[in-house]
PDB file of C-alpha atoms in Angstrom:
ATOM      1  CA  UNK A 653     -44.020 101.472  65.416  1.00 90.00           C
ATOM      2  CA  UNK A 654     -45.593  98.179  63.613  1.00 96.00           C
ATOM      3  CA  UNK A 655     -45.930  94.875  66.210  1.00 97.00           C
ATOM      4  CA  UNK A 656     -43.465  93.640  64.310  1.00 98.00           C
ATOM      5  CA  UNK A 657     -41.268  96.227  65.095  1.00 97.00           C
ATOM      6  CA  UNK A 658     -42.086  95.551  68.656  1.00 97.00           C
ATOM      7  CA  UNK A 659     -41.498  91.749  68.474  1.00 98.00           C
ATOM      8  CA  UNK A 660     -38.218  92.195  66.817  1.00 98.00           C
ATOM      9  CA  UNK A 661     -37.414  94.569  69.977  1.00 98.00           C
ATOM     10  CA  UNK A 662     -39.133  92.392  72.409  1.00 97.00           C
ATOM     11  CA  UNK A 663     -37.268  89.032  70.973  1.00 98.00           C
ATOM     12  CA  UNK A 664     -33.684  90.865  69.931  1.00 97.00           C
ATOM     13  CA  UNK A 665     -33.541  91.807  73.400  1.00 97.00           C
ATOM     14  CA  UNK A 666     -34.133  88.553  75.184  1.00 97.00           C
ATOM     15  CA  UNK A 667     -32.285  87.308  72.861  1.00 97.00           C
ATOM     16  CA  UNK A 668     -29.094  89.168  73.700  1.00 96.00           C
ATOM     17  CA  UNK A 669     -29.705  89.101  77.247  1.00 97.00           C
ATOM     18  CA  UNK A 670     -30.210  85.315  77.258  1.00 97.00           C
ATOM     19  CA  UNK A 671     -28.255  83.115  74.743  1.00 96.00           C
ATOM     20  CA  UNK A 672     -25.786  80.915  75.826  1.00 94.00           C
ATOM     21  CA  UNK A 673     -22.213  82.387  74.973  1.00 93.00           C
ATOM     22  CA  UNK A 674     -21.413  79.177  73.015  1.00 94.00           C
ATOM     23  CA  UNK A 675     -24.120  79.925  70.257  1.00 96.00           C
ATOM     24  CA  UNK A 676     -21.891  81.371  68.069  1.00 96.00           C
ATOM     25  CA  UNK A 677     -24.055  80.658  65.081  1.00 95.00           C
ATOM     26  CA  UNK A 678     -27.705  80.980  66.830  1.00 96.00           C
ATOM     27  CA  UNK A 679     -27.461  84.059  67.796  1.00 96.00           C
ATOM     28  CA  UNK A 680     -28.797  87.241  67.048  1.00 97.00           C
ATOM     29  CA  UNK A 681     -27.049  87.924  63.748  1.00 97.00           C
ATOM     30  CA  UNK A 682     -28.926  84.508  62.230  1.00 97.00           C
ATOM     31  CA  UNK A 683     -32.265  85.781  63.523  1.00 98.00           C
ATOM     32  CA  UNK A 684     -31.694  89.241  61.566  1.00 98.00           C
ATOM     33  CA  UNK A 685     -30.329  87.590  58.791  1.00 96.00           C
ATOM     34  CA  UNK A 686     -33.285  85.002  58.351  1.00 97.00           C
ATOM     35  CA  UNK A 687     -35.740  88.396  58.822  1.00 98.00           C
ATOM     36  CA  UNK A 688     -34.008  90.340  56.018  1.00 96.00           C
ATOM     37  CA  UNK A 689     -34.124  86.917  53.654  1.00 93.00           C
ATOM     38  CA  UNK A 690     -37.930  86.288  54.033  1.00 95.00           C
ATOM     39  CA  UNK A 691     -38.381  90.111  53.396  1.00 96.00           C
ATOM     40  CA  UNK A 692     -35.959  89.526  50.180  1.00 92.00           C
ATOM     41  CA  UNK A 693     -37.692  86.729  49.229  1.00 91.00           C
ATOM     42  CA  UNK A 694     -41.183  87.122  50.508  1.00 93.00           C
ATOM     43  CA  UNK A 695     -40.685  90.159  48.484  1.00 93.00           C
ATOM     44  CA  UNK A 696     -39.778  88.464  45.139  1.00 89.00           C
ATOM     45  CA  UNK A 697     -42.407  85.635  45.133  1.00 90.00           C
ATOM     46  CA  UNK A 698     -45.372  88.832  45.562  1.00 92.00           C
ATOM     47  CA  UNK A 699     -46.350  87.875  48.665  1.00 95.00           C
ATOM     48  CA  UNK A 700     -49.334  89.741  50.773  1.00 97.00           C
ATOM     49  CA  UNK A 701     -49.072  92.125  53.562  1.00 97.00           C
ATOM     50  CA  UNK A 702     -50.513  89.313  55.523  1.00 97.00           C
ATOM     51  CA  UNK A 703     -48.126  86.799  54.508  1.00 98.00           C
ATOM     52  CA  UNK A 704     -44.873  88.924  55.122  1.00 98.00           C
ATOM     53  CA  UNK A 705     -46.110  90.085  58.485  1.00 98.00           C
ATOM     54  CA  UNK A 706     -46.634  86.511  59.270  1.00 98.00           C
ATOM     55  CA  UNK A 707     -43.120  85.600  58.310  1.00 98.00           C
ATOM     56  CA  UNK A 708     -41.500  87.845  59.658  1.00 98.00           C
ATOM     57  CA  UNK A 709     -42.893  87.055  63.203  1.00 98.00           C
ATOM     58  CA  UNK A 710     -42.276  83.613  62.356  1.00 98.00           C
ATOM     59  CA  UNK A 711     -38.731  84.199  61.327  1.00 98.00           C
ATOM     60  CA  UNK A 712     -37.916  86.192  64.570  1.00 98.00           C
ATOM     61  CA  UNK A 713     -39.517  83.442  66.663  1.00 98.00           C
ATOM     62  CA  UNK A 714     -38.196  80.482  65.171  1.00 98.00           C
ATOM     63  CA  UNK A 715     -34.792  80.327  67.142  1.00 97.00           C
ATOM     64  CA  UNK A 716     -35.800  81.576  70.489  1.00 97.00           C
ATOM     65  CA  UNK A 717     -36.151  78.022  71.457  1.00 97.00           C
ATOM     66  CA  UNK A 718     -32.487  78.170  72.050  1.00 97.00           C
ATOM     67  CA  UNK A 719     -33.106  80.638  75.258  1.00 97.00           C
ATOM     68  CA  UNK A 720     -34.756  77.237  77.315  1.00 97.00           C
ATOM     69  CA  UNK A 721     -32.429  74.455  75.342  1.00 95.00           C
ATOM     70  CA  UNK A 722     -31.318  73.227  71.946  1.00 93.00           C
ATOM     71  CA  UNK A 723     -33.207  70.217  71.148  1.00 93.00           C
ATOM     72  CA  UNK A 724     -36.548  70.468  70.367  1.00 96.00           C
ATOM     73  CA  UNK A 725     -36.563  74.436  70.282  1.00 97.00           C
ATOM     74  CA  UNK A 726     -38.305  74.747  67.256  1.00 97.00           C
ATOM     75  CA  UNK A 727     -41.063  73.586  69.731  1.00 98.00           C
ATOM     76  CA  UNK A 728     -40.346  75.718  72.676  1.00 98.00           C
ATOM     77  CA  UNK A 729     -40.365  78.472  70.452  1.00 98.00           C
ATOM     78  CA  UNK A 730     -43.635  77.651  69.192  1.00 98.00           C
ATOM     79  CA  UNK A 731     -44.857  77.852  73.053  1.00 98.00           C
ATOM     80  CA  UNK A 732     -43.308  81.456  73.230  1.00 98.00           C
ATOM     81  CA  UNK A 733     -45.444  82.316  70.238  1.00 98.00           C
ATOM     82  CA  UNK A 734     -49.130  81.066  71.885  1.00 98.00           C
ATOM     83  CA  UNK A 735     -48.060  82.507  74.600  1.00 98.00           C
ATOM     84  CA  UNK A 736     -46.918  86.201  73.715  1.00 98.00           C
ATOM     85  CA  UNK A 737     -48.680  86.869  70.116  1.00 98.00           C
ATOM     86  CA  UNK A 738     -51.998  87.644  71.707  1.00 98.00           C
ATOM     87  CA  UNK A 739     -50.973  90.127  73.706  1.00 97.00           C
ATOM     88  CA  UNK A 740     -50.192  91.788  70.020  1.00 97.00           C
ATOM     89  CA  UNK A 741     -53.436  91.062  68.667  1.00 97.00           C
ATOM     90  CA  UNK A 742     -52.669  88.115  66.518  1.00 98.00           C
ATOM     91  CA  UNK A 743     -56.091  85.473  66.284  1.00 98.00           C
ATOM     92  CA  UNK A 744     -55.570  82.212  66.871  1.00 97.00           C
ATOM     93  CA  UNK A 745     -55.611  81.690  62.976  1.00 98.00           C
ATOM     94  CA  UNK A 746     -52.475  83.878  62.403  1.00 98.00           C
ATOM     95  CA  UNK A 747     -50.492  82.118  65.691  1.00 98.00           C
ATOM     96  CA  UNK A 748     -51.116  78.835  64.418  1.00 98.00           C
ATOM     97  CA  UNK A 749     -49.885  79.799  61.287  1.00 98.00           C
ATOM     98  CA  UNK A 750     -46.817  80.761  62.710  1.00 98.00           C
ATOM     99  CA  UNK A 751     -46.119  78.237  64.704  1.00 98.00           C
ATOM    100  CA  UNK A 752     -46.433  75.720  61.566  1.00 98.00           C
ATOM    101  CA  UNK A 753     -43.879  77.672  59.232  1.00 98.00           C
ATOM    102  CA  UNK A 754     -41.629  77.961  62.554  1.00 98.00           C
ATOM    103  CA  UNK A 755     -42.056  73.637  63.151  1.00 97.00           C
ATOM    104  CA  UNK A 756     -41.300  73.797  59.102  1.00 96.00           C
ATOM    105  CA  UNK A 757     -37.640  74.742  59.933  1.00 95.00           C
ATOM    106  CA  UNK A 758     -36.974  71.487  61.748  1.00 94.00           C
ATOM    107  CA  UNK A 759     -34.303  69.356  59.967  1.00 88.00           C
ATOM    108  CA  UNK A 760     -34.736  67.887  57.777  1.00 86.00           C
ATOM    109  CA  UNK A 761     -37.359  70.569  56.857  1.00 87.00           C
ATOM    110  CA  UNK A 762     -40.598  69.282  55.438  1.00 87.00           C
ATOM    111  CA  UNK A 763     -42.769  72.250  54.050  1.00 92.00           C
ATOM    112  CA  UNK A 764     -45.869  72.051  53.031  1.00 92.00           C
ATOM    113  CA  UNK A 765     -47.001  75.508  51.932  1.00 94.00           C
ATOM    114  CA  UNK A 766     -45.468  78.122  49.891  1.00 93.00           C
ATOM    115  CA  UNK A 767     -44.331  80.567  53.064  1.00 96.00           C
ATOM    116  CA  UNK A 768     -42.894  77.780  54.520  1.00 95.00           C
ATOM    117  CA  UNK A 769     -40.619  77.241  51.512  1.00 92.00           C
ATOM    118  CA  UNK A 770     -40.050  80.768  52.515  1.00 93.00           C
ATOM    119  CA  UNK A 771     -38.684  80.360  55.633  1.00 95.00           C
ATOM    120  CA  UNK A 772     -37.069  77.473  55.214  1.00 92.00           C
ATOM    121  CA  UNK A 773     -34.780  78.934  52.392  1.00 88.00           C
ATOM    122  CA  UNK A 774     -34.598  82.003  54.213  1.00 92.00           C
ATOM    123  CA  UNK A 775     -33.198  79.494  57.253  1.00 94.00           C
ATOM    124  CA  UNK A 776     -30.676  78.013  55.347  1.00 88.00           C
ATOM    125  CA  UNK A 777     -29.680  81.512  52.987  1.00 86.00           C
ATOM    126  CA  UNK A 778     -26.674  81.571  53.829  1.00 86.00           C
ATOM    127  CA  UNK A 779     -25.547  78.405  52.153  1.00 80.00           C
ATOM    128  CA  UNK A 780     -26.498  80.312  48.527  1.00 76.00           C
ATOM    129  CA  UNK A 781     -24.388  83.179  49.000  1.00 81.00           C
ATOM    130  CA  UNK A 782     -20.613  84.359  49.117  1.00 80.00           C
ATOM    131  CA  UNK A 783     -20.450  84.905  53.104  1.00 85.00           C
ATOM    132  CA  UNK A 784     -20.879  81.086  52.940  1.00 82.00           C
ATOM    133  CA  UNK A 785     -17.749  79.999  54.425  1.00 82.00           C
ATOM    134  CA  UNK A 786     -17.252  82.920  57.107  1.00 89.00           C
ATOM    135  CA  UNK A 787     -21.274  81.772  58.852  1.00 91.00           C
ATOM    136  CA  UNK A 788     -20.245  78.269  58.258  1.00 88.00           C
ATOM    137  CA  UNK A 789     -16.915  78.645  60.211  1.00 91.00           C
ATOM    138  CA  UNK A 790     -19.643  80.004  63.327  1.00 95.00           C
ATOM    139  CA  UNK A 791     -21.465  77.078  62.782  1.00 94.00           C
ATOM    140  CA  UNK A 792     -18.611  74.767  63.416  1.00 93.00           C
ATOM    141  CA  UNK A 793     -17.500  76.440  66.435  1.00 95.00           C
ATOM    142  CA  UNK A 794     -20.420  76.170  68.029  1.00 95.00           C
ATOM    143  CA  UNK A 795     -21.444  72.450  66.579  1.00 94.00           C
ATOM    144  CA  UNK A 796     -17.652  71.472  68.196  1.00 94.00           C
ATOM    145  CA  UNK A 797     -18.398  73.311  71.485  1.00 94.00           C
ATOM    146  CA  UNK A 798     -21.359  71.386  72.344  1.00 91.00           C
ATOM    147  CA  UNK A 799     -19.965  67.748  71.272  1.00 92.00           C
ATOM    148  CA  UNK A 800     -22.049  67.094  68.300  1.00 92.00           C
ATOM    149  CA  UNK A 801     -18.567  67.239  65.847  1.00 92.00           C
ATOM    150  CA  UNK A 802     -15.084  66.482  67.105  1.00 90.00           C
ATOM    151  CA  UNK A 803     -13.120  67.093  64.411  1.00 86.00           C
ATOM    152  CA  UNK A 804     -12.355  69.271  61.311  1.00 82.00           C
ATOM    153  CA  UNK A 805     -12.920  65.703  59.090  1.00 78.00           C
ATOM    154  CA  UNK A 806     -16.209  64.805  60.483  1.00 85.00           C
ATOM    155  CA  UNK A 807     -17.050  68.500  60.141  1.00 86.00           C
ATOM    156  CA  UNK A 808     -16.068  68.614  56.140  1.00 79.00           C
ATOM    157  CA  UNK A 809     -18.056  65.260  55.966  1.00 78.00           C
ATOM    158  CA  UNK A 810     -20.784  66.574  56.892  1.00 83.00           C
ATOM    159  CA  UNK A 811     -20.931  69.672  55.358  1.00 80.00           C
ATOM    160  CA  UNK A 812     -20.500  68.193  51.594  1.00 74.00           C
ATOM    161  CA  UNK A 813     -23.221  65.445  52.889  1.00 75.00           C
ATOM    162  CA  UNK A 814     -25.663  68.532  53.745  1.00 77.00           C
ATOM    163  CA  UNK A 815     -25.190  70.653  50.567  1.00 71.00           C
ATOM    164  CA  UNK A 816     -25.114  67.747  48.385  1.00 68.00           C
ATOM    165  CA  UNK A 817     -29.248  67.880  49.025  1.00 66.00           C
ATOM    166  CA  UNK A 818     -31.030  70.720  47.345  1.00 57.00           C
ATOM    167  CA  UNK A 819     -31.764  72.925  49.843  1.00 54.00           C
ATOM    168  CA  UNK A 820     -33.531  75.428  47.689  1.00 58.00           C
ATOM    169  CA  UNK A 821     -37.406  74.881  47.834  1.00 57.00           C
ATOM    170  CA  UNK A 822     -38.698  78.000  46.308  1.00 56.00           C
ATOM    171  CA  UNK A 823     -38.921  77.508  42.727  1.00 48.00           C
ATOM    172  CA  UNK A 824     -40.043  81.307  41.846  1.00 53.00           C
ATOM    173  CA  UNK A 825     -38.539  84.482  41.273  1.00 54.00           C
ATOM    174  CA  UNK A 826     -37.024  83.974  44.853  1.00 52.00           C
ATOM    175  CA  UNK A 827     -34.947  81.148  44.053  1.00 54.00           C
ATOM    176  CA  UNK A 828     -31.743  83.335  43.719  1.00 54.00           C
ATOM    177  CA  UNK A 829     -29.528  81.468  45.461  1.00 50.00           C
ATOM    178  CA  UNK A 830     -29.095  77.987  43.587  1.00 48.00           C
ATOM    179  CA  UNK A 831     -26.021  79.149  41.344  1.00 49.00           C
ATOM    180  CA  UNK A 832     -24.171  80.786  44.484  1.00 50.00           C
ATOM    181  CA  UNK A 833     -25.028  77.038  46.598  1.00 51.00           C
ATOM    182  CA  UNK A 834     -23.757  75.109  43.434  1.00 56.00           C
ATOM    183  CA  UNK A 835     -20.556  77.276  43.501  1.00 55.00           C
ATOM    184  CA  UNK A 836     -20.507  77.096  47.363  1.00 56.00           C
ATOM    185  CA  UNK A 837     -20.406  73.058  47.159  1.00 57.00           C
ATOM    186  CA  UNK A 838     -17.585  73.016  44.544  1.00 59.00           C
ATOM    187  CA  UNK A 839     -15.502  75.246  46.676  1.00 58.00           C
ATOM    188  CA  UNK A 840     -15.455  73.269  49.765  1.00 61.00           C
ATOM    189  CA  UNK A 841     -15.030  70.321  47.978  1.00 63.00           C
ATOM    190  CA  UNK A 842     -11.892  71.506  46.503  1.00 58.00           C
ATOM    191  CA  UNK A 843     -10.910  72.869  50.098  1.00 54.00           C
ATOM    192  CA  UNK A 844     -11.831  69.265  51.455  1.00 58.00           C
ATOM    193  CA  UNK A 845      -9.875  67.596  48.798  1.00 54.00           C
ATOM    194  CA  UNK A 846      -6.822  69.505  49.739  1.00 55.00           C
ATOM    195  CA  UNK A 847      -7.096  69.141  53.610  1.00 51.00           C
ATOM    196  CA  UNK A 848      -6.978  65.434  52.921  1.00 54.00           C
ATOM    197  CA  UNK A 849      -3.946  65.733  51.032  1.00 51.00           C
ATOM    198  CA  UNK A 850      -2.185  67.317  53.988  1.00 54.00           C
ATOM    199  CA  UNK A 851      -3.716  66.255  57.056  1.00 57.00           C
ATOM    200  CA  UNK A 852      -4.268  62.367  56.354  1.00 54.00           C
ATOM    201  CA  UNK A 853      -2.706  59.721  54.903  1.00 51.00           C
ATOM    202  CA  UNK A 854      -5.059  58.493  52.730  1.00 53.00           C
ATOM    203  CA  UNK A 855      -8.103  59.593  50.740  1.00 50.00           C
ATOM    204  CA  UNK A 856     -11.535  59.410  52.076  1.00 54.00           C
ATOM    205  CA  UNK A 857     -13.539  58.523  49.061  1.00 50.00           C
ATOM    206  CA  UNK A 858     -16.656  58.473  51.150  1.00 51.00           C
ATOM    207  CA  UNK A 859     -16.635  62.312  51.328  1.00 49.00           C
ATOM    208  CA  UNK A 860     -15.587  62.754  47.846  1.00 49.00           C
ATOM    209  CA  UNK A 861     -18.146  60.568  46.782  1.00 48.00           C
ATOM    210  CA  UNK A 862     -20.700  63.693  47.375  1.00 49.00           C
ATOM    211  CA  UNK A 863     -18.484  66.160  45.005  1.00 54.00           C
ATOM    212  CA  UNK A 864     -19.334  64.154  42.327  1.00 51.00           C
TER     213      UNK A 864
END
């Protein structure tokens, strides 16, 4: 068994045992999916051994935040990581590393190196492929259980808002996902479009203003 192998174990674990029941997008299933994207993509853009074992640790870390508290977890997580990466013979070197393509992750990402371009597509994969609308429905349930949206409007709104941005930073052989995100957009515009036409009495050009 590869440290990684034990770090997935060692996080998945704590993971399951501690999450808050209303995560029902930060959860274990995003923390698997980001791990098999950076190994897709890591993969494509030729990375080193090095490299991929460094993302993948990263990409198992970078939500753990979650078990202390939302805000700031990319942070928290980053504590976790100096904390529990020597004990698997990581140098300082590699655990700072991590920590910085973890911190990259924040939003609105900022990333400054090519395996943080990595993770930060691997992050946001989902929105670039056709399981798009199933993980986004998670997100919303969990986004409305903690207060931060109140309704299926200001939801909408901000979903067209956040894919109208290209969220696709690596440029390479990895980019794969930029037709599937263009199609994604033009899909829930369509779907926003009609929910207006039902559900309120007038048009919010605001929102449509990012389908254009």
């Amino acid at each position: 068994m590869t440290r990684v192998d034990k770090i997935k174990t060692d996080i998945l674990d704590r993971l399951q045992k501690g999450l808050p029941g209303h995560l029902f997008y930060h959860g274990i299933d995003h923390t698997l999916d980001v791990l098999n994207a950076v190994q897709r993509i890591g993969s494509l853009e030729n990375i080193s051994e090095q490299e991929m074992e460094l993302l993948q640790v990263a990409a198992l870390y970078h939500d753990c935040g979650f078990l202390v508290k939302a805000s700031g977890h990319e942070a928290i997580a980053c504590d976790f990581a100096r904390e529990e990466l020597p004990s698997y013979n990581f140098n300082q070197q590699d655990i700072s590393t991590i920590c910085d393509l973890i911190m990259a992750t924040k939003v609105p990402q900022q990333p400054s190196s090519a395996l943080e371009k990595i993770l930060c597509d691997a992050d946001l994969d989902y929105l670039g492929r056709i399981d798009f609308h199933d993980i986004a429905k998670k997100l919303y349930q969990e986004l409305q259980s903690t207060g931060v949206v109140s309704s299926e409007a200001e939801w909408n709104r901000m979903q067209i808002k956040f894919l109208s941005k290209d969220h696709c930073l690596v440029v390479g052989p990895g980019a794969q996902g930029i037709g599937w995100w263009s199609f994604n957009r033009k899909l829930l515009c369509a779907h926003v479009f009609r929910w207006m036409l039902v559900h309120v009495s007038r048009i919010d050009y605001g929102v449509l203003l990012y389908c254009s």
